[in-house]
Amino acid sequence: MLVCNPNQEAWKWKHIKRKTDRDDALKLAKLAALGQLVPVYIPCRRQREYRRLVKYRQVVVGRINRVQNNIRAIFAQRGMEMVAWSEGMALERLEVDASAP
């Protein structure tokens, strides 16, 4: 299988009156036979999985920021001051809340 970039000049269909799947397949077969199709780079499976993981992490970080901003807005609406977010602060608050009856 050959994966190619459809933005190449060879893929342009400027002066074609009839465009069908059959005609497209024939043109692509001719281009492949002449070696005019330039394949694109496809990363290995491990690299694709890593990129997917990084992208998902960005989604999760975005969700966390959205929730923190919503909480900060609720505090601001009530005229309360919000301290900076940190893991230590979150743990301290959980311990205080857990000790309350």
XYZ file of N, CA, C and O in Angstrom:
404
model
N 0.849 -1.159 0.000
C 0.000 0.000 0.000
C 0.904 1.233 0.000
O 1.934 1.268 0.665
N 0.472 2.234 -0.704
C 1.235 3.473 -0.831
C 0.345 4.620 -0.369
O -0.751 4.802 -0.882
N 0.804 5.363 0.624
C 0.053 6.517 1.126
C 0.720 7.765 0.581
O 1.915 7.980 0.782
N -0.063 8.593 -0.120
C 0.493 9.777 -0.777
C -0.235 11.032 -0.328
O -1.376 10.981 0.127
N 0.430 12.137 -0.513
C -0.144 13.443 -0.199
C -1.013 13.900 -1.377
O -0.514 14.094 -2.479
N -2.320 14.103 -1.175
C -3.185 14.514 -2.283
C -2.996 15.969 -2.702
O -3.621 16.415 -3.658
N -2.127 16.723 -2.043
C -1.882 18.109 -2.421
C -0.757 18.244 -3.450
O -0.400 19.350 -3.823
N -0.203 17.126 -3.882
C 0.846 17.168 -4.905
C 0.267 17.649 -6.229
O -0.927 17.508 -6.496
N 1.142 18.156 -7.063
C 0.709 18.640 -8.379
C 0.166 17.504 -9.243
O -0.759 17.697 -10.028
N 0.698 16.310 -9.087
C 0.256 15.176 -9.903
C -1.205 14.815 -9.653
O -1.862 14.208 -10.491
N -1.725 15.195 -8.498
C -3.106 14.840 -8.151
C -4.117 15.859 -8.667
O -5.316 15.659 -8.522
N -3.688 16.948 -9.210
C -4.606 17.999 -9.659
C -5.416 17.517 -10.856
O -4.888 16.919 -11.782
N -6.687 17.787 -10.846
C -7.618 17.348 -11.892
C -8.201 18.583 -12.580
O -9.396 18.805 -12.563
N -7.354 19.403 -13.199
C -7.800 20.689 -13.742
C -8.627 20.562 -15.014
O -9.689 21.149 -15.127
N -8.137 19.827 -15.982
C -8.769 19.827 -17.305
C -9.496 18.508 -17.591
O -9.498 18.033 -18.715
N -10.116 17.955 -16.613
C -10.832 16.695 -16.769
C -12.324 16.997 -16.897
O -12.917 17.629 -16.030
N -12.923 16.557 -17.992
C -14.360 16.786 -18.180
C -15.183 15.747 -17.433
O -16.222 16.059 -16.879
N -14.703 14.515 -17.460
C -15.437 13.432 -16.809
C -14.584 12.893 -15.668
O -13.479 12.411 -15.881
N -15.128 12.963 -14.456
C -14.384 12.490 -13.296
C -15.183 11.375 -12.637
O -16.211 11.619 -12.010
N -14.714 10.157 -12.788
C -15.356 8.999 -12.169
C -14.320 8.232 -11.367
O -13.106 8.445 -11.522
N -14.785 7.334 -10.527
C -13.859 6.515 -9.748
C -12.971 5.672 -10.660
O -11.784 5.482 -10.384
N -13.547 5.178 -11.735
C -12.773 4.354 -12.669
C -11.650 5.169 -13.316
O -10.513 4.708 -13.426
N -11.981 6.394 -13.747
C -10.966 7.262 -14.348
C -9.894 7.658 -13.322
O -8.708 7.724 -13.637
N -10.340 7.930 -12.086
C -9.385 8.275 -11.022
C -8.421 7.124 -10.774
O -7.212 7.328 -10.635
N -8.946 5.908 -10.694
C -8.106 4.736 -10.438
C -7.102 4.538 -11.565
O -5.929 4.217 -11.313
N -7.548 4.741 -12.793
C -6.643 4.587 -13.943
C -5.517 5.626 -13.890
O -4.346 5.302 -14.097
N -5.878 6.871 -13.609
C -4.860 7.927 -13.537
C -3.869 7.639 -12.411
O -2.656 7.791 -12.588
N -4.374 7.205 -11.255
C -3.478 6.902 -10.137
C -2.574 5.719 -10.460
O -1.398 5.712 -10.081
N -3.089 4.719 -11.168
C -2.271 3.571 -11.556
C -1.160 4.020 -12.501
O -0.004 3.568 -12.381
N -1.486 4.907 -13.432
C -0.477 5.419 -14.356
C 0.595 6.219 -13.611
O 1.794 6.080 -13.876
N 0.151 7.077 -12.699
C 1.111 7.872 -11.924
C 2.029 6.983 -11.093
O 3.237 7.241 -10.984
N 1.467 5.928 -10.511
C 2.273 5.011 -9.704
C 3.272 4.261 -10.583
O 4.430 4.059 -10.195
N 2.833 3.854 -11.769
C 3.718 3.124 -12.676
C 4.880 4.001 -13.144
O 5.989 3.510 -13.345
N 4.617 5.292 -13.310
C 5.663 6.213 -13.758
C 6.525 6.716 -12.606
O 7.490 7.459 -12.819
N 6.154 6.364 -11.369
C 6.919 6.789 -10.200
C 6.733 8.254 -9.855
O 7.612 8.872 -9.269
N 5.588 8.816 -10.219
C 5.344 10.234 -9.956
C 4.617 10.485 -8.638
O 4.424 11.629 -8.259
N 4.223 9.432 -7.953
C 3.575 9.591 -6.653
C 4.643 9.537 -5.567
O 5.415 8.586 -5.492
N 4.684 10.548 -4.759
C 5.661 10.616 -3.679
C 4.973 10.169 -2.391
O 4.006 10.799 -1.947
N 5.449 9.087 -1.786
C 4.801 8.617 -0.551
C 5.097 9.552 0.623
O 6.123 10.223 0.659
N 4.176 9.598 1.562
C 4.362 10.399 2.768
C 4.941 9.519 3.868
O 4.793 8.291 3.854
N 5.564 10.151 4.840
C 6.155 9.431 5.965
C 5.052 9.013 6.928
O 4.197 9.815 7.317
N 5.056 7.759 7.318
C 4.125 7.256 8.322
C 4.967 6.782 9.494
O 5.795 5.882 9.344
N 4.773 7.387 10.666
C 5.583 6.991 11.817
C 5.256 5.560 12.251
O 4.179 5.044 11.973
N 6.186 4.951 12.965
C 5.979 3.591 13.445
C 4.862 3.591 14.498
O 4.459 4.628 15.023
N 4.364 2.411 14.784
C 3.234 2.273 15.716
C 3.547 2.862 17.091
O 2.720 3.549 17.680
N 4.752 2.621 17.580
C 5.124 3.132 18.904
C 5.077 4.662 18.938
O 4.586 5.262 19.890
N 5.577 5.295 17.874
C 5.574 6.751 17.818
C 4.150 7.291 17.690
O 3.815 8.306 18.296
N 3.293 6.616 16.912
C 1.898 7.052 16.792
C 1.183 6.955 18.128
O 0.411 7.840 18.511
N 1.436 5.865 18.870
C 0.821 5.705 20.193
C 1.308 6.789 21.152
O 0.523 7.333 21.931
N 2.605 7.112 21.085
C 3.149 8.161 21.946
C 2.503 9.505 21.617
O 2.102 10.248 22.516
N 2.367 9.813 20.335
C 1.734 11.074 19.929
C 0.284 11.127 20.394
O -0.201 12.173 20.838
N -0.413 9.994 20.291
C -1.803 9.939 20.741
C -1.879 10.182 22.247
O -2.766 10.892 22.736
N -0.942 9.611 23.000
C -0.902 9.797 24.449
C -0.633 11.257 24.809
O -1.292 11.827 25.689
N 0.305 11.887 24.122
C 0.612 13.299 24.371
C -0.597 14.166 24.051
O -0.932 15.084 24.806
N -1.269 13.858 22.956
C -2.454 14.630 22.579
C -3.565 14.471 23.623
O -4.208 15.447 24.013
N -3.756 13.252 24.127
C -4.779 13.033 25.145
C -4.419 13.752 26.441
O -5.283 14.302 27.114
N -3.117 13.774 26.776
C -2.694 14.499 27.973
C -3.039 15.981 27.853
O -3.487 16.605 28.817
N -2.852 16.538 26.667
C -3.206 17.944 26.453
C -4.704 18.164 26.649
O -5.121 19.184 27.210
N -5.519 17.207 26.224
C -6.970 17.300 26.418
C -7.299 17.294 27.904
O -8.097 18.106 28.391
N -6.662 16.387 28.657
C -6.925 16.285 30.096
C -6.470 17.550 30.811
O -7.182 18.074 31.678
N -5.302 18.072 30.465
C -4.810 19.316 31.082
C -5.773 20.458 30.778
O -6.073 21.284 31.649
N -6.307 20.497 29.566
C -7.291 21.521 29.219
C -8.545 21.413 30.069
O -9.103 22.422 30.509
N -8.995 20.191 30.316
C -10.178 19.980 31.175
C -9.899 20.461 32.588
O -10.738 21.104 33.219
N -8.709 20.130 33.109
C -8.340 20.552 34.470
C -8.348 22.070 34.556
O -8.897 22.647 35.505
N -7.755 22.739 33.570
C -7.719 24.206 33.580
C -9.124 24.790 33.518
O -9.420 25.779 34.199
N -9.990 24.181 32.710
C -11.369 24.664 32.603
C -12.096 24.559 33.943
O -12.777 25.482 34.374
N -11.924 23.413 34.615
C -12.578 23.211 35.920
C -12.024 24.190 36.947
O -12.781 24.805 37.711
N -10.708 24.364 36.965
C -10.112 25.309 37.910
C -10.609 26.727 37.652
O -10.916 27.462 38.602
N -10.724 27.117 36.397
C -11.223 28.456 36.080
C -12.678 28.612 36.488
O -13.082 29.683 36.964
N -13.474 27.556 36.322
C -14.870 27.620 36.766
C -14.966 27.783 38.277
O -15.762 28.577 38.778
N -14.135 27.044 39.000
C -14.124 27.162 40.467
C -13.677 28.557 40.877
O -14.272 29.193 41.757
N -12.638 29.059 40.215
C -12.149 30.409 40.514
C -13.237 31.453 40.246
O -13.409 32.407 41.012
N -14.013 31.267 39.171
C -15.095 32.197 38.845
C -16.186 32.155 39.904
O -16.750 33.198 40.261
N -16.485 30.965 40.418
C -17.498 30.847 41.479
C -17.036 31.599 42.717
O -17.816 32.329 43.347
N -15.768 31.439 43.072
C -15.234 32.172 44.225
C -15.312 33.681 43.977
O -15.689 34.448 44.868
N -14.950 34.117 42.772
C -14.953 35.545 42.457
C -16.368 36.118 42.505
O -16.563 37.250 42.964
N -17.356 35.362 42.064
C -18.740 35.834 42.099
C -19.211 36.057 43.534
O -20.046 36.908 43.792
N -18.670 35.295 44.447
C -19.063 35.420 45.858
C -18.133 36.350 46.635
O -18.226 36.453 47.848
N -17.200 36.988 45.914
C -16.303 37.951 46.543
C -15.223 37.313 47.386
O -14.661 37.961 48.266
N -14.931 36.056 47.136
C -13.904 35.358 47.901
C -12.619 35.310 47.084
O -12.652 35.237 45.860
N -11.486 35.339 47.792
C -10.203 35.290 47.098
C -9.751 33.847 46.977
O -9.888 33.049 47.895
N -9.213 33.531 45.824
C -8.753 32.163 45.552
C -7.245 32.138 45.602
O -6.579 32.971 45.004
N -6.679 31.184 46.325
C -5.226 31.039 46.350
C -4.793 30.220 45.147
O -5.595 29.594 44.471
N -3.506 30.206 44.877
C -2.975 29.485 43.711
C -3.185 27.985 43.863
O -3.224 27.443 44.966
N -3.315 27.313 42.742
C -3.501 25.862 42.729
C -2.151 25.173 42.901
O -1.173 25.552 42.287
N -2.129 24.143 43.714
C -0.949 23.292 43.822
C -1.379 21.950 44.392
O -2.411 21.837 45.040
N -0.576 20.928 44.161
C -0.918 19.606 44.679
C -0.893 19.602 46.203
O -1.737 18.998 46.846
N 0.069 20.302 46.781
C 0.162 20.353 48.234
C -1.067 20.991 48.853
O -1.591 20.528 49.853
N -1.553 22.068 48.227
C -2.740 22.747 48.734
C -3.948 21.815 48.660
O -4.735 21.724 49.597
N -4.078 21.094 47.566
C -5.205 20.185 47.409
C -5.150 19.083 48.465
O -6.165 18.723 49.044
N -3.942 18.570 48.740
C -3.808 17.529 49.751
C -4.119 18.076 51.136
O -4.770 17.420 51.932
N -3.651 19.286 51.448
C -3.931 19.880 52.750
C -5.429 20.052 52.955
O -5.959 19.754 54.005
N -6.120 20.513 51.924
C -7.564 20.720 52.046
C -8.289 19.396 52.209
O -9.247 19.307 52.944
N -7.828 18.349 51.529
C -8.466 17.055 51.665
C -8.286 16.523 53.078
O -9.207 15.970 53.664
N -7.087 16.716 53.663
C -6.855 16.260 55.030
C -7.719 17.033 56.011
O -8.279 16.454 56.940
N -7.882 18.320 55.808
C -8.711 19.130 56.694
C -10.159 18.698 56.576
O -10.845 18.501 57.569
N -10.632 18.495 55.327
C -12.009 18.082 55.124
C -12.255 16.671 55.663
O -13.314 16.388 56.192
N -11.270 15.804 55.542
C -11.428 14.425 56.011
C -11.490 14.363 57.521
O -12.162 13.505 58.097
N -10.811 15.275 58.215
C -10.801 15.255 59.658
C -12.073 15.849 60.260
O -12.391 15.621 61.392
N -12.809 16.628 59.452
C -14.051 17.234 59.947
C -15.109 16.156 60.123
O -15.205 15.212 59.338
N -15.960 16.275 61.182
C -16.996 15.249 61.425
C -18.104 15.279 60.406
O -18.454 16.109 59.752
